[in-house]
Each structure stands twice: as structure tokens, then as C-alpha cells.
Short mmCIF file of C-alpha atoms in Angstrom, two decimals:
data_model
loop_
_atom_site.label_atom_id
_atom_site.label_comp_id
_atom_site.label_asym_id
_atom_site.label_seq_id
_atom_site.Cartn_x
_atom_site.Cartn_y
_atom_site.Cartn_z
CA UNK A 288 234.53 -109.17 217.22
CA UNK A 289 233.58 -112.69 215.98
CA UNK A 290 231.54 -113.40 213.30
CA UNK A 291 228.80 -116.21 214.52
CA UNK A 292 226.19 -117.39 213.11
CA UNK A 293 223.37 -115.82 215.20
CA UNK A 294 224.51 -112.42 213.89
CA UNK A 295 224.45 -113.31 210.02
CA UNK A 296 220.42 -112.26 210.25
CA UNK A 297 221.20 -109.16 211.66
CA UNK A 298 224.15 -108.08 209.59
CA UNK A 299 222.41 -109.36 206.90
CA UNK A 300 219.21 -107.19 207.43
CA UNK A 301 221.08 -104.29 208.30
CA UNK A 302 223.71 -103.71 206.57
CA UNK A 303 226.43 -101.16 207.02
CA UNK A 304 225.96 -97.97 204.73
CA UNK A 305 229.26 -95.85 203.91
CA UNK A 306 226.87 -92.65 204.07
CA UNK A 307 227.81 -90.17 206.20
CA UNK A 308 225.02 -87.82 207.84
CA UNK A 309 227.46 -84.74 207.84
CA UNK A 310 227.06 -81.20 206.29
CA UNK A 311 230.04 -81.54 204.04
CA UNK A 312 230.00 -78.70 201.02
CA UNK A 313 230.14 -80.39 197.93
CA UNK A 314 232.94 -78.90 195.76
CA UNK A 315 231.18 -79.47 192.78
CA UNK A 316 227.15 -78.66 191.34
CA UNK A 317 225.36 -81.24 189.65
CA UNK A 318 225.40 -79.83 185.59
CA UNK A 319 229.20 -78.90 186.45
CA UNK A 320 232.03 -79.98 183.92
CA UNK A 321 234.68 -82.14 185.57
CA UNK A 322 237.85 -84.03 184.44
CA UNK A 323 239.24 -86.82 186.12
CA UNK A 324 242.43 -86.56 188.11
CA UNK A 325 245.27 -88.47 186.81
CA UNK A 326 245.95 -90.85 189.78
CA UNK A 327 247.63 -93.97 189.90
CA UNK A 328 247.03 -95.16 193.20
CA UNK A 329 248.96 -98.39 194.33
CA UNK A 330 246.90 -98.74 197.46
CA UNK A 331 242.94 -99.14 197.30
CA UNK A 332 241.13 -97.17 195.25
CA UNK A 333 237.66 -97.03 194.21
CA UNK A 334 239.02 -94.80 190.51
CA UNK A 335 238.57 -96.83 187.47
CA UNK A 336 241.80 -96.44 185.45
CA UNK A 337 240.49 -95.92 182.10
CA UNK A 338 239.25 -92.48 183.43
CA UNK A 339 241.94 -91.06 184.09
CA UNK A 340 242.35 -87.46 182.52
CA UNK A 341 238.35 -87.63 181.09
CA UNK A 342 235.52 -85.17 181.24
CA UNK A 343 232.46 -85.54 182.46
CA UNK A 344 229.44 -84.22 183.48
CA UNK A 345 228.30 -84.17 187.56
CA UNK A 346 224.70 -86.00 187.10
CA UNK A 347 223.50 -86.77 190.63
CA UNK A 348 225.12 -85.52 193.87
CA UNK A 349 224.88 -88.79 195.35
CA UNK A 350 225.38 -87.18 199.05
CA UNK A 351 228.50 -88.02 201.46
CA UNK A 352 230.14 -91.19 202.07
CA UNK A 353 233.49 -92.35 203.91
CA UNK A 354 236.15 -92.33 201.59
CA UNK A 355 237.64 -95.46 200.78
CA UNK A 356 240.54 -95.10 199.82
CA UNK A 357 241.94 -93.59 203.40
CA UNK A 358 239.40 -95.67 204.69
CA UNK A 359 240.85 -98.94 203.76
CA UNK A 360 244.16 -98.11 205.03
CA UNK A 361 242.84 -97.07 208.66
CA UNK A 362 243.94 -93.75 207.42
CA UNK A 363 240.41 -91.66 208.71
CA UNK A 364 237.11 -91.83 206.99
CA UNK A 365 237.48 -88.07 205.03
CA UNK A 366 234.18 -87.68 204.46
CA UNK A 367 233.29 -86.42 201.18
CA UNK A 368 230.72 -86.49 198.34
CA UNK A 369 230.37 -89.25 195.51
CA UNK A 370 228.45 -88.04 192.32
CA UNK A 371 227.50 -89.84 188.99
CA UNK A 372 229.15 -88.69 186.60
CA UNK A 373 228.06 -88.61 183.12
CA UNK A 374 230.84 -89.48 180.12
CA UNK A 375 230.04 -89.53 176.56
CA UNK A 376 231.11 -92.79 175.29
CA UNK A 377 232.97 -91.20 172.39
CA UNK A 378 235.15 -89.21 175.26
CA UNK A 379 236.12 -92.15 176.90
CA UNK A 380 236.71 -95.11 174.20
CA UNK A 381 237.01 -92.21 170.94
CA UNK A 382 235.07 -92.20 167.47
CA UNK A 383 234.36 -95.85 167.28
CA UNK A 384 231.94 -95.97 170.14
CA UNK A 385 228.51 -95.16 169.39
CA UNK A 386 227.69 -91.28 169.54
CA UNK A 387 224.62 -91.52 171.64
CA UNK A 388 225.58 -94.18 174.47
CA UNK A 389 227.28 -92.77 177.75
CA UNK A 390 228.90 -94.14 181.13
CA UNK A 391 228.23 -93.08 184.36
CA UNK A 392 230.55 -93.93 187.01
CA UNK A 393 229.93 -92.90 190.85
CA UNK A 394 233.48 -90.85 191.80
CA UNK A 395 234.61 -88.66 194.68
CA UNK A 396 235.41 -85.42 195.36
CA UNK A 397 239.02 -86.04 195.82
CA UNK A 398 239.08 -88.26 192.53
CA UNK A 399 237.43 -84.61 190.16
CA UNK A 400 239.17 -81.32 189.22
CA UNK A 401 237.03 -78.37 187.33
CA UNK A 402 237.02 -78.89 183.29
CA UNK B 285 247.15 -143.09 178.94
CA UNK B 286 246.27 -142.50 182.46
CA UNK B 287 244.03 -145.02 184.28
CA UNK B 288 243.04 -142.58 186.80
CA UNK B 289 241.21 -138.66 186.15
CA UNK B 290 243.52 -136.28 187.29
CA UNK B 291 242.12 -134.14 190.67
CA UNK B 292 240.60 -130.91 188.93
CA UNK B 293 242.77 -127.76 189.41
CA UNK B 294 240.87 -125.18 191.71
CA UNK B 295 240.99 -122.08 190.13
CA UNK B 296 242.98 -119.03 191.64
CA UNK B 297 239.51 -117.71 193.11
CA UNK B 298 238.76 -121.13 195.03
CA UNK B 299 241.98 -120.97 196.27
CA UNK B 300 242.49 -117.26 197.65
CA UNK B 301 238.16 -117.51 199.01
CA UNK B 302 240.53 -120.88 201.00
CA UNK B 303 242.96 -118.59 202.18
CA UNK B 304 241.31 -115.17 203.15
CA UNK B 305 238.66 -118.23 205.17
CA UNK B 306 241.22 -119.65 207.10
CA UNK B 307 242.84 -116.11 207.96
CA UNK B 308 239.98 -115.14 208.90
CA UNK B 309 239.10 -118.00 211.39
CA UNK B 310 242.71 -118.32 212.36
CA UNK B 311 242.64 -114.79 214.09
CA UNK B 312 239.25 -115.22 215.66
CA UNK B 313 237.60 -113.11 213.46
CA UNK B 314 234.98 -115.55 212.32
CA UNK B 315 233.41 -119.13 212.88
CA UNK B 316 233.28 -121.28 209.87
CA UNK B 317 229.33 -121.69 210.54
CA UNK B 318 228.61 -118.22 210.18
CA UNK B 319 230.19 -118.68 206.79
CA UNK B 320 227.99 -121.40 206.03
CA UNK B 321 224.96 -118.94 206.95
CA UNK B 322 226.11 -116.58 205.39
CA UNK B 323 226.11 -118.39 201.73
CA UNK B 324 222.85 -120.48 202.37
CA UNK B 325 221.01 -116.69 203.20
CA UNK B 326 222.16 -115.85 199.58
CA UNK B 327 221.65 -119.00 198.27
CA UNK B 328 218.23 -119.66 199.53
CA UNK B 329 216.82 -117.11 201.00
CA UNK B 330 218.02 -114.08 199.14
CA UNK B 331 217.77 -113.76 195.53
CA UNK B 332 216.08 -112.33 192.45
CA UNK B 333 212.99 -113.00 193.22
CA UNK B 334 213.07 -109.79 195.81
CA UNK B 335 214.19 -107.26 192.50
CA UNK B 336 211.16 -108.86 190.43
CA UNK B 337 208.66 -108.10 193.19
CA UNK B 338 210.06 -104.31 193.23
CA UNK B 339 209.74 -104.15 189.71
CA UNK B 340 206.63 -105.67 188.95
CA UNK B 341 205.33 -103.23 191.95
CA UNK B 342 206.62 -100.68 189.99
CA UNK B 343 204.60 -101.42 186.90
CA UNK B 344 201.48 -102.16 188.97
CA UNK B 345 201.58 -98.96 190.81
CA UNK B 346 202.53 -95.44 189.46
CA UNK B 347 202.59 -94.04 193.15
CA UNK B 348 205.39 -96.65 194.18
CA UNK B 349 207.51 -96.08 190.97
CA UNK B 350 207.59 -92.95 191.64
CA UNK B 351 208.90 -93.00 194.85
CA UNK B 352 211.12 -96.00 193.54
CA UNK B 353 213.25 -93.77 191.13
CA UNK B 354 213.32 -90.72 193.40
CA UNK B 355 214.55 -93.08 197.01
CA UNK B 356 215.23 -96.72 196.05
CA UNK B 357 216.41 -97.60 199.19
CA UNK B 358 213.62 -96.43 201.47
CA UNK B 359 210.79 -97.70 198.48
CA UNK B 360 212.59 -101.27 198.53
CA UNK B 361 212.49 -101.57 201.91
CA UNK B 362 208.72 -100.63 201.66
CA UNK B 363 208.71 -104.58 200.03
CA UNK B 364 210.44 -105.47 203.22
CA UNK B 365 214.06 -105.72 201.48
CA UNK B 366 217.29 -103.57 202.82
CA UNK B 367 220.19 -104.68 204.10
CA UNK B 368 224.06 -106.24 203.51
CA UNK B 369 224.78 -104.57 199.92
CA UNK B 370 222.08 -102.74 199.51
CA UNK B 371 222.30 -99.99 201.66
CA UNK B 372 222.27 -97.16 199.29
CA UNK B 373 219.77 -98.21 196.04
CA UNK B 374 219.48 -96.40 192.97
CA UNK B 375 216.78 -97.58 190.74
CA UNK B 376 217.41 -96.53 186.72
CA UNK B 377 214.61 -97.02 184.55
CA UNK B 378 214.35 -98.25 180.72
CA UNK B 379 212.42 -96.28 178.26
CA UNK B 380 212.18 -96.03 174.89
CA UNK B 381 215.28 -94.24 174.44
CA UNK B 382 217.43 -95.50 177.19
CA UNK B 383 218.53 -98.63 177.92
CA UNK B 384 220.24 -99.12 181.59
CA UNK B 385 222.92 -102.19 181.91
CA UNK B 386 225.02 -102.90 184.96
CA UNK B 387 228.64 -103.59 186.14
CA UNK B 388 231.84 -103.24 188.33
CA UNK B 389 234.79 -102.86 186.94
CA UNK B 390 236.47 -102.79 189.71
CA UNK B 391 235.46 -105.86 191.58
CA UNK B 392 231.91 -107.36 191.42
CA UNK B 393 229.17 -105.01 193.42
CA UNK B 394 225.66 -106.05 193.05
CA UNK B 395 222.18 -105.07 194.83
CA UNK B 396 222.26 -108.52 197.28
CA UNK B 397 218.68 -108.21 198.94
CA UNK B 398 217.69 -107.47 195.40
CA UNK B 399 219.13 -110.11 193.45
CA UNK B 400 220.80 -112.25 195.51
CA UNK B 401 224.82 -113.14 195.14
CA UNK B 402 226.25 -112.08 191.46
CA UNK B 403 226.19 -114.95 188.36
CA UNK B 404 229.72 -115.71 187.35
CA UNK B 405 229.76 -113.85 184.65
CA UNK B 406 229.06 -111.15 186.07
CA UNK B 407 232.45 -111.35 188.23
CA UNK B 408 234.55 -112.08 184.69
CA UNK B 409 237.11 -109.47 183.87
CA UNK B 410 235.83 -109.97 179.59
CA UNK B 411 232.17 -109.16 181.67
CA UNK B 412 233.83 -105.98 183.62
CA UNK B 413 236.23 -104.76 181.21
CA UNK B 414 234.02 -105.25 178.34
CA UNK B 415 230.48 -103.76 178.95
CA UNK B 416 232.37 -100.73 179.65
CA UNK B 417 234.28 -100.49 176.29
CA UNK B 418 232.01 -102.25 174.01
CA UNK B 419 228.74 -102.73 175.72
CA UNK B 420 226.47 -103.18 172.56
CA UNK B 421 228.76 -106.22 171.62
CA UNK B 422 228.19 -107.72 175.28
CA UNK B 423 224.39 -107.21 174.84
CA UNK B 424 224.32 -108.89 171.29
CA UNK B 425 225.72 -111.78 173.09
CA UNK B 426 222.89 -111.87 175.66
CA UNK B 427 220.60 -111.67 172.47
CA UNK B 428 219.68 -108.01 172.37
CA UNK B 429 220.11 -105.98 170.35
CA UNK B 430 219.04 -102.25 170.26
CA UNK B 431 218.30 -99.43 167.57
CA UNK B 432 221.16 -96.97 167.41
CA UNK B 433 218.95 -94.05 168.18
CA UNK B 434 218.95 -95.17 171.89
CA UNK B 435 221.27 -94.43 174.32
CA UNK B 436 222.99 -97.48 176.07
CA UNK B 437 223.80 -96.31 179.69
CA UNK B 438 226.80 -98.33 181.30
CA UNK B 439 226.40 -97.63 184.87
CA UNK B 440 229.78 -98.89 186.42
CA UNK B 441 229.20 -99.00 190.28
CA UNK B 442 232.66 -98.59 191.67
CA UNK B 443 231.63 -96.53 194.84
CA UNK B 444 229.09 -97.09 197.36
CA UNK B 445 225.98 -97.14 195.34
CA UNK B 446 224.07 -100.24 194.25
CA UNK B 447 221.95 -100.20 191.09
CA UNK B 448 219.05 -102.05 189.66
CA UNK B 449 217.30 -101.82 186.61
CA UNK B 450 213.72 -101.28 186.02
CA UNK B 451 213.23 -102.89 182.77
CA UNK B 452 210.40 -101.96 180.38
CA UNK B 453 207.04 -103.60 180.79
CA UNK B 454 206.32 -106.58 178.16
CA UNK B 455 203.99 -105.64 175.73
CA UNK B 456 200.66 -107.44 176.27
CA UNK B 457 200.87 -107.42 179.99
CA UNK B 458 198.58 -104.90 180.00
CA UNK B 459 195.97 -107.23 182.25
CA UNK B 460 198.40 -108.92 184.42
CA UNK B 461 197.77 -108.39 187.95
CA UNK B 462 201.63 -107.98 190.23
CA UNK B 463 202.24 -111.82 190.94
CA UNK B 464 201.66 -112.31 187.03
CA UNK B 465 203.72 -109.43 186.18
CA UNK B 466 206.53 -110.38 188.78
CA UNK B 467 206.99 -113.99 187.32
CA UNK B 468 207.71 -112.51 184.11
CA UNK B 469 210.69 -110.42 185.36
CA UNK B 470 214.30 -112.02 185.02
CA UNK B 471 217.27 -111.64 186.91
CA UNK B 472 219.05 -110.99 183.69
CA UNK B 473 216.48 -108.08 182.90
CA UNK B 474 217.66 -106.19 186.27
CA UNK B 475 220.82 -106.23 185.39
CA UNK B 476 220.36 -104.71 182.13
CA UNK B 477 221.77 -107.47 179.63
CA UNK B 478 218.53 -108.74 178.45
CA UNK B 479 215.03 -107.15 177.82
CA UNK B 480 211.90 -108.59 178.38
#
């Protein structure tokens, strides 16, 4: 499809969610302890880096969404869901950070293991 | 000593925008003009201005904010903005003992019908890689600075969420009516590096 200029307005306006209206069980509850899968990915991901092997705590249950990282490789949508998750700033950057501040980074399913 | 200024270098950004463009035009996958529209809608049309009318609704209204933090998306497009980048809102709030600040670490996501297109800055690895890892030292810079006792809340939008922050109402706005109280809300203050 081409891109003109009559449809910049409507794309604009509208938009293009990721969400996916599918009853997809989410493999983790929102309170639940999770560490971060050690993955190096050399295609697309949406992981930060510096996460790798952390623990967190699942905030929000953000719902389902496509799944970039197959996604971007025309490699299916696998649906799945995306939750904040909650990491002490201590956890992530160690006793120099300040004690009370936290991160919270929106990761998938497939990115989380049980802590 | 040269009699003529030397062409300025394009950065590596100007130049890969140039390449992905012409790519993208070469394969028939879009006309230059809808480029052009593209940029002047964020440009002109689209911008901060749209956030500061959310927020000062917010302020105005206690019904509104409510149903702000708990569905951003469907309360902003109450206001009459959705769309391209914006399709899934969340809407954090600053209190007394949290204070919200934004960024991508990954590339550069931002709330568009919100705030418009991202400031440079914003788009800077020292921005991205630093408000993770030190993010009081990248708020002294913007000029605020906050007690220790409250929590600074990086929210780094790698996925499909985009966030905006509600910042705290100024003190002695008390009898502002929503115009008033959106003029005094900053672009910078819905991003989370400044306060108001």
C-alpha cells in the first residue's frame, strides 16, 4: 500500500494499537516476583539489556499485545501479555542508587521467569 | 586559512532518516508529500498543547482525573485526542511522595497526540541511558531537585505503552479556572524532568 497524503489524517487519528482482544492466560499475577530472562537477542527486541537476570515485581497487567519481537521478523504475532514491572533501583544499578527510587519497565511474558 | 565555510557534516541520523526516505519511496511504499504531512501534523498541528489541556482538566475536575489514571486512553480521547502513538495511554500521577519521569531506552517512544514529536534530547543516548541509571543527576540538570524521602519513578517505555505525566498542581492556582491552569503546564512537566 502507498502512503499518500490524503491518508496521513486518518492514520494519524487512528492509529494502530499492538493490543490484542484475545483471552490469553497471563502466566504471571500482578504482586508476583519475577526475574528477567537472560536473553541476548541479535534480532529485534523490545528487552532492555541492563535487565537481564533482575527481579522485579509484576505492577500492572497491562493486557495482551502482539509480540514484537516475532512480530518484526514476520515470524507470527504470539500474542501475549506485557506488565509493568516494578525494580528497586538498588536491584538494578546496586547500593549507590538511592534506596527509595524504582524503575518500571513494560516486559512480556516470554521476556519473565518466576523469582 | 580557508576562504570558504566548509558544507556542515549531516549527522549519522540526517543521513540514515535520507536513506530509510528514499527506500521507502523507491519501492512504492510512500510519496514524499505524505512525508511532508506527516511532519507539518506534528509540527503544527500536534503538540503539547493537547497533554496540558488533559492535565489542566485533570486538576479542574476530580471526576475526569479519575477516570484519567484508571483509562488514559479512552479519558484523552474524551479531549478529542487518540491516535498514531498514542494508542494505549497510561497516565502516572505526581504526589508528594512520588515523582514520575519519562524515557526509552530503547529508541525514543513518546505520547504524539499528547505532546507532539519528542525534543532532541529526549532521543540522546546520555538522555536514555542516563535517566535510567542516574535519574536524580538528569533532573538536577533540568533544575530539580527532590527530597530523598520521595521516590523517583523511571518509567522506561520499551513496549507498547505510552506514558504521560500528571504533574502536581502549582501552589496558588487554587482560583485558576482550566484555560489559566492549562497555560501554566509545560511540555517539560509531562515528561517528568521539571516540576511546576
Amino acid at each position: 500500500m502507498l502512503l499518500t497524503p490524503d491518508l496521513v489524517p486518518v492514520i494519524s487519528a487512528s492509529g494502530q494499537s499492538a493490543r490484542v482482544d484475545e483471552k490469553i492466560a497471563a502466566r504471571f499475577k500482578t504482586g508476583t516476583t519475577v526475574r528477567v530472562r537472560n536473553l541476548h537477542p541479535t534480532t529485534h527486541t523490545r528487552l532492555p539489556g541492563y535487565l537481564c537476570g533482575k527481579v522485579g515485581t509484576v505492577e500492572i497487567d497491562h493486557g495482551v499485545f502482539i509480540f514484537p519481537d516475532t512480530h518484526a521478523h514476520n515470524l507470527g504475532e504470539k500474542p501475549q501479555h506485557c506488565y509493568s514491572i516494578r525494580f528497586k533501583a538498588t536491584e538494578v544499578w546496586g547500593p549507590t542508587a538511592a534506596a527509595n527510587d524504582t524503575l518500571r519497565v513494560d516486559l512480556f511474558d516470554d521476556y519473565l521467569d518466576p523469582a | 586559512m580557508a576562504k570558504t565555510k566548509p558544507a556542515p557534516v549531516e549527522s549519522e541520523t540526517a543521513i540514515r532518516v535520507r536513506a530509510l526516505e528514499a527506500i521507502l519511496i523507491e519501492k512504492g511504499l510512500i510519496d514524499p508529500k505524505a512525508i511532508d504531512a506527516l511532519v507539518d501534523t506534528y509540527e503544527t498541528k500536534v503538540g503539547p498543547r493537547n497533554g496540558a489541556k488533559v492535565v489542566a482538566r485533570a486538576w479542574f475536575d476530580p471526576a475526569y482525573k479519575q477516570r484519567l489514571l484508571a483509562d488514559a486512553t479512552s479519558a484523552i480521547k474524551e479531549l478529542g485526542f487518540s491516535g498514531m502513538q498514542g494508542e494505549d495511554m497510561v497516565v502516572v500521577e505526581n504526589t508528594d511522595s512520588v515523582h514520575n519521569v519519562i524515557v526509552c531506552t530503547l529508541c525514543s517512544c513518546y505520547p504524539w497526540p499528547t505532546l507532539g514529536l519528542p525534543p532532541v534530547w529526549y532521543k540522546s543516548a546520555p538522555y536514555r541511558a542516563r535517566t535510567v541509571s542516574d535519574p536524580r543527576g538528569v533532573l538536577k540538570e533540568f533544575g530539580t531537585i527532590l527530597p530523598e524521602d520521595v521516590e523517583v519513578r523511571v518509567w522506561d517505555t520499551t513496549a507498547e505503552l505510552r506514558y504521560l505525566v500528571l504533574p502536581k498542581r502549582p501552589a496558588g492556582s487554587e482560583a485558576l479556572g482550566e484555560e489559566a491552569l492549562a497555560a501554566l503546564v509545560t511540555r517539560d512537566s509531562m515528561i517528568g524532568v521539571t516540576v511546576l
